[in-house]
Amino acid sequence: MWISRRRLAEDLERWRGEGWVTREGEAYVRHDLLERRHGPGLPAVLAILGVVLLGFAAMSFVAANWQDMPRALRLAIIFAGLGGAYVAAAGLFVRGMESFAHAAILLGVAVFGAGIMLIAQMYHIEGHPPDAILVWALGALGAGVLVRSNPALAAAAVLFGVWSGWEIGLSNQVHWPLLAAAAALGLAFAFNRWWPGLHLVGILLTGWLIVTGYVIKGDAGHWAVTVIGLLTAAAAIVVSHRDRAASASSASASSASASSAYASDVAAVVLGYGMIAAFAGLWALQFHQRMDASAYVMLAAMTITLIVLVIHQGLALGYRGTVWLGYAGFSIEILALYVQTVGSLLGSSLFFLVAGLIVIALAALAWRLHRVEGEAAWEKSP
């Protein structure tokens, strides 16, 4: 579901205030959309886990007896398993058992990948090994789009990540084709209107960006990761504040309000992953590169300032996930700095003294700005 429950609850309250929705209508909408459970239930989770176990069981059985089977029987087993999985999925869809149908599609994706490997082994096909993973990922992507299966698209995201990581490991170069794969995944998730898919694309791109920073020699790669992360986070913050201001000032167009909700939810996710990328770049510069004392202190101060600002924006915009990411990043940074400077107790105490003063100063500044904004809002009120 693209509009989050929080934003929909805010819009419902505003629509009722404008007289567009009655109190009774609001109660019906809340019951139907807000109180309804979304996401996989226990039967779906158990079905998918069972499919994974069946897939491993089938592959283990076939691998144990593969050499003793005639080649025609091997091919028959592969295609029968692939066709049987999708026929079962079609039957389950007809019966309304969608969770089990998606599990059967996931089984078909697993059989497709196993078939690629086993056929290559049978006919002694040699080539670039990651290409097999790419074909498997494209098959999963196609299945996810054609039958609108979110588990298949999630499997495609994992396979694209494995493919790109393998390519980078073999070549030790930046793997640009992953960007096209991530774009295709993003379009597929948008077509299916599956909100968690945005997180999978964010994880894929953020992981690729961080690994790319290590592929590029020297400090340039990590600085590039830091700058891209900062720009991404800054853009997300600007979009969030702009849409929030537009939503507050123009309450006449419901479609514009829905578009604003979409943009705000996307911006919340983008802010989190931008913060992760920037933090990872600064982390690598601090702890994986040789720096003199002044540069080290500057980078540590930058990292702490970034984390505090992200926490502040997360609180201001109501993005709880971003706030918790900031808390986690702050704890990791402080622990790493302590381990790095533990050899000198005086140096450690001096650093934590300076860091504490910086955080307190930022807290005072945030409090002052919040008070000024509150006084301005009070003066404008009738």
Short mmCIF file of N, CA and C in Angstrom, two decimals, residues 1-2 4 153-154 157-158 182 185-186 189-190 194-207 264-273 276 319-322 325:
data_model
loop_
_atom_site.label_atom_id
_atom_site.label_comp_id
_atom_site.label_asym_id
_atom_site.label_seq_id
_atom_site.Cartn_x
_atom_site.Cartn_y
_atom_site.Cartn_z
N MET A 1 0.86 -1.19 0.00
CA MET A 1 0.00 0.00 0.00
C MET A 1 0.89 1.23 0.00
N TRP A 2 0.66 2.17 -0.94
CA TRP A 2 1.59 3.26 -1.14
C TRP A 2 1.42 4.36 -0.11
N SER A 4 1.02 5.64 3.50
CA SER A 4 1.22 5.05 4.82
C SER A 4 0.01 5.30 5.71
N LEU A 153 9.68 -10.92 -7.18
CA LEU A 153 10.46 -9.70 -7.34
C LEU A 153 11.50 -9.55 -6.23
N ALA A 154 11.13 -9.95 -5.01
CA ALA A 154 12.11 -9.91 -3.92
C ALA A 154 13.27 -10.86 -4.20
N ALA A 157 15.55 -9.23 -6.64
CA ALA A 157 16.42 -8.23 -6.01
C ALA A 157 17.64 -8.89 -5.37
N VAL A 158 17.41 -10.00 -4.68
CA VAL A 158 18.53 -10.72 -4.07
C VAL A 158 19.49 -11.24 -5.13
N ALA A 182 18.50 -2.10 -11.07
CA ALA A 182 17.76 -1.48 -9.97
C ALA A 182 16.60 -0.64 -10.50
N LEU A 185 13.85 -2.99 -11.44
CA LEU A 185 13.19 -3.47 -10.22
C LEU A 185 12.25 -2.41 -9.65
N GLY A 186 12.72 -1.16 -9.63
CA GLY A 186 11.88 -0.09 -9.11
C GLY A 186 10.59 0.06 -9.90
N PHE A 189 8.30 -2.93 -9.00
CA PHE A 189 7.65 -2.76 -7.70
C PHE A 189 6.56 -1.69 -7.77
N ALA A 190 6.79 -0.63 -8.54
CA ALA A 190 5.77 0.40 -8.70
C ALA A 190 4.56 -0.17 -9.45
N TRP A 194 3.85 -2.34 -4.53
CA TRP A 194 4.30 -3.01 -3.31
C TRP A 194 5.32 -2.12 -2.62
N TRP A 195 4.92 -1.53 -1.49
CA TRP A 195 5.73 -0.54 -0.79
C TRP A 195 7.06 -1.09 -0.28
N PRO A 196 7.15 -2.29 0.34
CA PRO A 196 8.45 -2.77 0.81
C PRO A 196 9.48 -2.94 -0.29
N GLY A 197 9.02 -3.04 -1.53
CA GLY A 197 9.99 -3.16 -2.63
C GLY A 197 10.90 -1.96 -2.74
N LEU A 198 10.40 -0.78 -2.35
CA LEU A 198 11.25 0.41 -2.37
C LEU A 198 12.44 0.24 -1.44
N HIS A 199 12.22 -0.43 -0.31
CA HIS A 199 13.33 -0.69 0.60
C HIS A 199 14.34 -1.64 -0.03
N LEU A 200 13.86 -2.65 -0.74
CA LEU A 200 14.78 -3.58 -1.38
C LEU A 200 15.65 -2.88 -2.42
N VAL A 201 15.04 -2.00 -3.21
CA VAL A 201 15.81 -1.23 -4.18
C VAL A 201 16.80 -0.31 -3.46
N GLY A 202 16.36 0.30 -2.35
CA GLY A 202 17.26 1.16 -1.59
C GLY A 202 18.44 0.39 -1.02
N ILE A 203 18.19 -0.79 -0.49
CA ILE A 203 19.28 -1.63 0.03
C ILE A 203 20.24 -2.01 -1.08
N LEU A 204 19.68 -2.39 -2.23
CA LEU A 204 20.52 -2.80 -3.36
C LEU A 204 21.42 -1.65 -3.83
N LEU A 205 20.84 -0.47 -4.01
CA LEU A 205 21.63 0.67 -4.49
C LEU A 205 22.62 1.15 -3.44
N THR A 206 22.20 1.19 -2.18
CA THR A 206 23.11 1.65 -1.13
C THR A 206 24.28 0.70 -0.96
N GLY A 207 24.00 -0.61 -0.99
CA GLY A 207 25.09 -1.58 -0.90
C GLY A 207 26.05 -1.46 -2.06
N SER A 264 6.18 12.15 0.14
CA SER A 264 6.71 12.20 1.50
C SER A 264 7.16 10.82 1.97
N ASP A 265 6.38 9.78 1.65
CA ASP A 265 6.76 8.44 2.06
C ASP A 265 8.03 7.99 1.35
N VAL A 266 8.14 8.31 0.06
CA VAL A 266 9.36 7.97 -0.68
C VAL A 266 10.54 8.74 -0.11
N ALA A 267 10.33 10.02 0.20
CA ALA A 267 11.41 10.84 0.74
C ALA A 267 11.90 10.30 2.08
N ALA A 268 11.00 9.76 2.90
CA ALA A 268 11.42 9.20 4.18
C ALA A 268 12.38 8.03 3.98
N VAL A 269 12.08 7.18 3.01
CA VAL A 269 12.95 6.04 2.72
C VAL A 269 14.28 6.54 2.16
N VAL A 270 14.21 7.47 1.22
CA VAL A 270 15.43 7.98 0.59
C VAL A 270 16.33 8.66 1.62
N LEU A 271 15.74 9.39 2.56
CA LEU A 271 16.52 10.04 3.61
C LEU A 271 17.31 9.01 4.42
N GLY A 272 16.65 7.91 4.78
CA GLY A 272 17.34 6.89 5.56
C GLY A 272 18.51 6.29 4.83
N TYR A 273 18.33 5.94 3.57
CA TYR A 273 19.42 5.31 2.83
C TYR A 273 20.52 6.31 2.45
N ILE A 276 22.61 6.44 5.51
CA ILE A 276 23.45 5.24 5.63
C ILE A 276 24.67 5.35 4.72
N TYR A 319 9.59 10.88 10.94
CA TYR A 319 10.14 9.65 10.36
C TYR A 319 10.83 8.85 11.46
N ARG A 320 10.11 7.96 12.09
CA ARG A 320 10.67 7.22 13.22
C ARG A 320 11.82 6.32 12.81
N GLY A 321 11.72 5.71 11.61
CA GLY A 321 12.79 4.85 11.15
C GLY A 321 14.10 5.60 11.01
N THR A 322 14.04 6.83 10.50
CA THR A 322 15.24 7.64 10.36
C THR A 322 15.82 8.00 11.72
N LEU A 325 17.63 4.99 13.01
CA LEU A 325 18.90 4.84 12.28
C LEU A 325 19.94 5.81 12.82
#
